[in-house]
Backbone as CSV, one residue per row, in Angstrom:
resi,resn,N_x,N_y,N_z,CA_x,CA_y,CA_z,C_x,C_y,C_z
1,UNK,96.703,132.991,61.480,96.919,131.606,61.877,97.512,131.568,63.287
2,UNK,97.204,130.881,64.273,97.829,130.272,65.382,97.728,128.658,65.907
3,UNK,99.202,128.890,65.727,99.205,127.456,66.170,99.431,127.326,67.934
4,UNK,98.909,125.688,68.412,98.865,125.915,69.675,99.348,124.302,69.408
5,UNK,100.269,124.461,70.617,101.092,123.124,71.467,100.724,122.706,72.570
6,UNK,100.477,121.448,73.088,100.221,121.277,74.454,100.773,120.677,75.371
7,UNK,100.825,120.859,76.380,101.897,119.617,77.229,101.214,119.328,78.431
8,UNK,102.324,118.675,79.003,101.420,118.370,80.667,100.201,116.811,80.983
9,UNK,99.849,116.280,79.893,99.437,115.542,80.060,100.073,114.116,80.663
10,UNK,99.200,113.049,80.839,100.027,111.731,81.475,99.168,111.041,82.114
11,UNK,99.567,110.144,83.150,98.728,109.114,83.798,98.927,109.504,85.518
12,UNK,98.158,109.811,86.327,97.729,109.831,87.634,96.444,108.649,88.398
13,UNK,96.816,108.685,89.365,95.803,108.035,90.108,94.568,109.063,90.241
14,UNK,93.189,108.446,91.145,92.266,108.912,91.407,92.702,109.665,92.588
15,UNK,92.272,110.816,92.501,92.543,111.996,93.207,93.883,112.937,93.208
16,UNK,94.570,112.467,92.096,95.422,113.129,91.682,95.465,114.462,91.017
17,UNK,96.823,115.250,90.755,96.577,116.432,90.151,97.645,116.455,88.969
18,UNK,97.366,117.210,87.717,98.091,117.317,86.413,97.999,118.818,86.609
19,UNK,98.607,119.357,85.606,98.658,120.884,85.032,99.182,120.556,83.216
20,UNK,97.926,121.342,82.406,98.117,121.203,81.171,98.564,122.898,80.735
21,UNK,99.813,122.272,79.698,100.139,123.784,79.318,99.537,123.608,77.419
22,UNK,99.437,124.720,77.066,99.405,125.359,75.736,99.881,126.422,75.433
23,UNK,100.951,126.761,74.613,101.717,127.664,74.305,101.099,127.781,72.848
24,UNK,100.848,129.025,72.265,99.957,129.580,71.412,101.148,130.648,70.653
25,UNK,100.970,130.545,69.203,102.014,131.492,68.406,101.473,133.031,68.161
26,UNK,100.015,133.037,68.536,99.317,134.425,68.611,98.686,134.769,69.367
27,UNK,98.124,135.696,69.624,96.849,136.349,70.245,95.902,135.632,69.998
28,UNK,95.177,135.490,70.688,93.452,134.929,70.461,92.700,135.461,71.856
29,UNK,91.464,135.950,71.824,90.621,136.649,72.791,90.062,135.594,73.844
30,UNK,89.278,134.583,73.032,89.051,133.361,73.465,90.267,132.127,74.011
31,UNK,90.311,131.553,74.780,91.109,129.820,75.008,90.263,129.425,75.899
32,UNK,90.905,128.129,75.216,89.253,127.191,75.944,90.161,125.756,76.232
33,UNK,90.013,124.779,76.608,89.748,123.411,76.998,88.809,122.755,76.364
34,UNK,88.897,121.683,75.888,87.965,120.774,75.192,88.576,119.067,75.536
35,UNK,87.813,118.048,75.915,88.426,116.906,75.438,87.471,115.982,74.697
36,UNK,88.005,115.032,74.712,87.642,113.651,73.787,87.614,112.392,74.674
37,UNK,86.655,111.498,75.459,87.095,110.125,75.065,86.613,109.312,74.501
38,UNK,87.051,107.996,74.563,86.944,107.418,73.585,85.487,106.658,73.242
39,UNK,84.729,106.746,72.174,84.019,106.814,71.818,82.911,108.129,72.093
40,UNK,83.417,109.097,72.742,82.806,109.963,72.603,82.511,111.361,72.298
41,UNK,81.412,112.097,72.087,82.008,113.632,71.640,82.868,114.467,72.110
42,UNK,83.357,115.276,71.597,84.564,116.246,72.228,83.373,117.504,72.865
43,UNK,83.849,117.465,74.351,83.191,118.384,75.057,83.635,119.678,75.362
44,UNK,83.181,120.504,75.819,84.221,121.389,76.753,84.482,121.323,77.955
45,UNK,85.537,122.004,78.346,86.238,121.846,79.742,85.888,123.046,80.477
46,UNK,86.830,123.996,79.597,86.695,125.699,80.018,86.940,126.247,79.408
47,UNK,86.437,127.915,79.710,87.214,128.818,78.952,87.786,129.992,79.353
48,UNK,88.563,130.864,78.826,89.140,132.244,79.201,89.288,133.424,78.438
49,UNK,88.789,134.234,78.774,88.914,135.124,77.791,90.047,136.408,78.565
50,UNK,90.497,137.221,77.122,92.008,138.116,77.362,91.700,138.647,78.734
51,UNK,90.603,138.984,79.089,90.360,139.759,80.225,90.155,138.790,82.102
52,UNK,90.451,137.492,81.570,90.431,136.982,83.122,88.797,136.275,82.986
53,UNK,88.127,136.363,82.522,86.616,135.845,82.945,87.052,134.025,82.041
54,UNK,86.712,133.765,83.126,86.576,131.855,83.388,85.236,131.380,83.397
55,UNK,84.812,130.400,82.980,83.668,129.781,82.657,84.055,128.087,82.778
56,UNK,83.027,127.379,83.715,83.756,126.177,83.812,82.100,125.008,83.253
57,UNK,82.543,123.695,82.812,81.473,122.673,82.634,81.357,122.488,83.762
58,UNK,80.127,121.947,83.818,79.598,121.475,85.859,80.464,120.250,85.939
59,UNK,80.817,119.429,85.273,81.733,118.240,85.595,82.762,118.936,86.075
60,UNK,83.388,119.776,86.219,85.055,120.338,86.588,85.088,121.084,87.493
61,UNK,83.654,121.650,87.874,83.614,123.287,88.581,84.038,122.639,90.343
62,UNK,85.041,123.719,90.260,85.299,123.165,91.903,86.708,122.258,91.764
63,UNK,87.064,122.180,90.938,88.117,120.684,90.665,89.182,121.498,89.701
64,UNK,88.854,121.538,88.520,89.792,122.369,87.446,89.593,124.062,87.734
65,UNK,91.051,124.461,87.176,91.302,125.628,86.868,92.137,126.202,86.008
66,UNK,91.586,127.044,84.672,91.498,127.755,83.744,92.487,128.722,84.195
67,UNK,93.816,129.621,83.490,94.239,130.701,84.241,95.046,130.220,82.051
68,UNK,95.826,132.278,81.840,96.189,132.227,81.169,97.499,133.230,80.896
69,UNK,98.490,133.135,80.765,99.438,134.342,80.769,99.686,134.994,79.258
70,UNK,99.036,136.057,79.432,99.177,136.457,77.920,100.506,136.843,77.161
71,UNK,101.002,137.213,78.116,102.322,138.001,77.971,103.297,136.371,77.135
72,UNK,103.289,135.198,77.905,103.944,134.622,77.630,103.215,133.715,76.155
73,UNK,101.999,133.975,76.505,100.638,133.604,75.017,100.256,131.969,75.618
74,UNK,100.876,131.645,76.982,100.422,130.136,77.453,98.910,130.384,78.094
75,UNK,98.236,128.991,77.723,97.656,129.121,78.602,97.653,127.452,79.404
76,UNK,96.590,127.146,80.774,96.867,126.563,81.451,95.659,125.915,82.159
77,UNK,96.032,124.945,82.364,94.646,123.758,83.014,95.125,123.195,84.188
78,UNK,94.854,123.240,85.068,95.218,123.096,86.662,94.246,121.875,87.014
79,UNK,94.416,120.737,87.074,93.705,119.913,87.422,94.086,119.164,88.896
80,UNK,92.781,119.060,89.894,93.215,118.429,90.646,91.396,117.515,91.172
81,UNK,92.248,116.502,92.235,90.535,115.986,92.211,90.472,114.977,91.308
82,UNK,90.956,114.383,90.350,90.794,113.649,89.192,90.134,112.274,89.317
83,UNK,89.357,112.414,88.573,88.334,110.986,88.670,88.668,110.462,87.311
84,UNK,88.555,108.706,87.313,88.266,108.251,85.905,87.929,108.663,85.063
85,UNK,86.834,109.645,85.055,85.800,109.704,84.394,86.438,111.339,83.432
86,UNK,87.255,111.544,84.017,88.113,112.826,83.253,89.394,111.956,82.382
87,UNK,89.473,110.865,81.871,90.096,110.445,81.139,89.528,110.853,79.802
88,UNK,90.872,111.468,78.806,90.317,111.727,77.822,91.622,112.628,76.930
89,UNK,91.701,112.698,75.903,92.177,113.418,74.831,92.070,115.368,74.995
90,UNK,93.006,116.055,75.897,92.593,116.997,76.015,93.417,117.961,74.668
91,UNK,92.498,118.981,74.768,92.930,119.868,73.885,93.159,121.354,74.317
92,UNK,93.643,122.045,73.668,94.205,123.399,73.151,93.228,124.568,72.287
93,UNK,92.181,125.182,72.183,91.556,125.708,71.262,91.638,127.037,71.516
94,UNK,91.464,127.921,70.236,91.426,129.300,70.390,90.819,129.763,69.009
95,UNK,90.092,131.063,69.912,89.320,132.041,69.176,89.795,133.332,69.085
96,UNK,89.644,133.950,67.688,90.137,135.204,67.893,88.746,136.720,67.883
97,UNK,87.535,135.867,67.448,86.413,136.668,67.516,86.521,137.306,68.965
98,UNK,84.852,138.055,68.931,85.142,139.094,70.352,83.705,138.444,71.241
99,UNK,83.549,137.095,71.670,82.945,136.634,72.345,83.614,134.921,72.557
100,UNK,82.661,134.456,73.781,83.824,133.649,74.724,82.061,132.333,74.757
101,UNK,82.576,130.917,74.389,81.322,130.195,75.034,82.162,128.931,74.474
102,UNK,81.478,127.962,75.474,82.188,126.487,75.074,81.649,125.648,74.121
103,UNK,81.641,126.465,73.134,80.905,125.302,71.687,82.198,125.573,70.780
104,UNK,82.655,124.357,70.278,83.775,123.671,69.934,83.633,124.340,68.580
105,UNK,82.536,124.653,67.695,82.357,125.017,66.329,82.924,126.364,66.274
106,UNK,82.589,127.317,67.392,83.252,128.418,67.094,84.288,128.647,67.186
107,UNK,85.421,127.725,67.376,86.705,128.031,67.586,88.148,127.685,66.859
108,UNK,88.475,128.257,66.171,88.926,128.374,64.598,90.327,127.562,64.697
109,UNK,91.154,127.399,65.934,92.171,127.166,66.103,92.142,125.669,67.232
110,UNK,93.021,124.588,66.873,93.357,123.450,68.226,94.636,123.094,68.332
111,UNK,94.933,123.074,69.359,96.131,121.965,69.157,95.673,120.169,68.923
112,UNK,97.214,119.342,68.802,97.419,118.215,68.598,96.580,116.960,69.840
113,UNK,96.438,117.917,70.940,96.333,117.158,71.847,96.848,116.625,72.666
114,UNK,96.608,115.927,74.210,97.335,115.705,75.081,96.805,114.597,76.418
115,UNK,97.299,113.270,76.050,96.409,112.386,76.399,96.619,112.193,78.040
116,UNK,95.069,112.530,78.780,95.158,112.371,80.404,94.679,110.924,80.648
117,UNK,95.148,110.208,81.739,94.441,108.819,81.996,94.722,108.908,83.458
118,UNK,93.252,108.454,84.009,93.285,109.056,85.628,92.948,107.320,85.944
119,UNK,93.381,106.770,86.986,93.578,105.171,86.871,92.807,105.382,88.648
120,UNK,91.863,104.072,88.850,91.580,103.957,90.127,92.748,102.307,91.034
C-alpha cells in the first residue's frame, strides 16, 4: 500500500507559476500527474520513473516540469506558463510495476487531490 498526499495547489493568474508536491509513504517505480476538470475525463499530465526518464502530454511540454526526490519519496510538478485551460483537480498517482506510460488504469495508487485555478 502507498499512500500519497498532495500540496501546492491554489489560484494564480494567467501566466503564472505553482509547484505541486506529493509526498508518498513508499516506493513506487512509476509517479505520474493526472488531472480532472470539470466535466471532464481525468487526463495525464506526466510521468517519472525511479530512474529520471520524464514523459510529458503535448498540452504541458515546454511549460510543466516533472522532477522527483526519492530519497525524500516526494515527488513534484513545477508549473509555470499557466493558462485557463490547466484548471483542474490535480493528482498524485503511483505505480509500483516495472514500466512507466500515462494511462490512469495502470496505476494502482492516487492521492486526494489538489485543486489548481489559473484565472485570466
Amino acid at each position: 500500500q502507498v499512500q500519497l498526499v498532495e500540496s501546492g495547489g491554489g489560484s494564480v493568474q494567467v501566466g503564472g507559476s505553482l509547484r505541486l508536491s506529493c509526498v508518498a509513504s513508499g516506493f513506487a517505480y512509476c509517479m505520474a500527474w493526472f488531472r480532472q476538470a470539470p466535466g471532464k475525463e481525468r487526463e495525464g499530465v506526466a510521468y517519472i520513473t525511479s530512474i529520471g526518464t520524464a514523459t510529458y502530454a503535448d498540452p504541458v511540454k515546454g511549460r510543466f516540469t516533472i522532477s522527483r526526490d526519492n530519497a525524500k519519496k516526494t515527488l513534484y510538478l513545477q508549473m509555470s506558463s499557466l493558462k485557463p485551460e490547466d484548471t483542474a483537480m490535480y493528482y498524485c498517482a503511483a505505480f509500483r510495476g516495472s514500466f512507466c506510460r500515462l494511462v490512469a488504469a495502470d496505476f494502482d495508487y492516487w492521492g486526494q487531490g489538489t485543486q489548481v485555478t489559473v484565472s485570466s
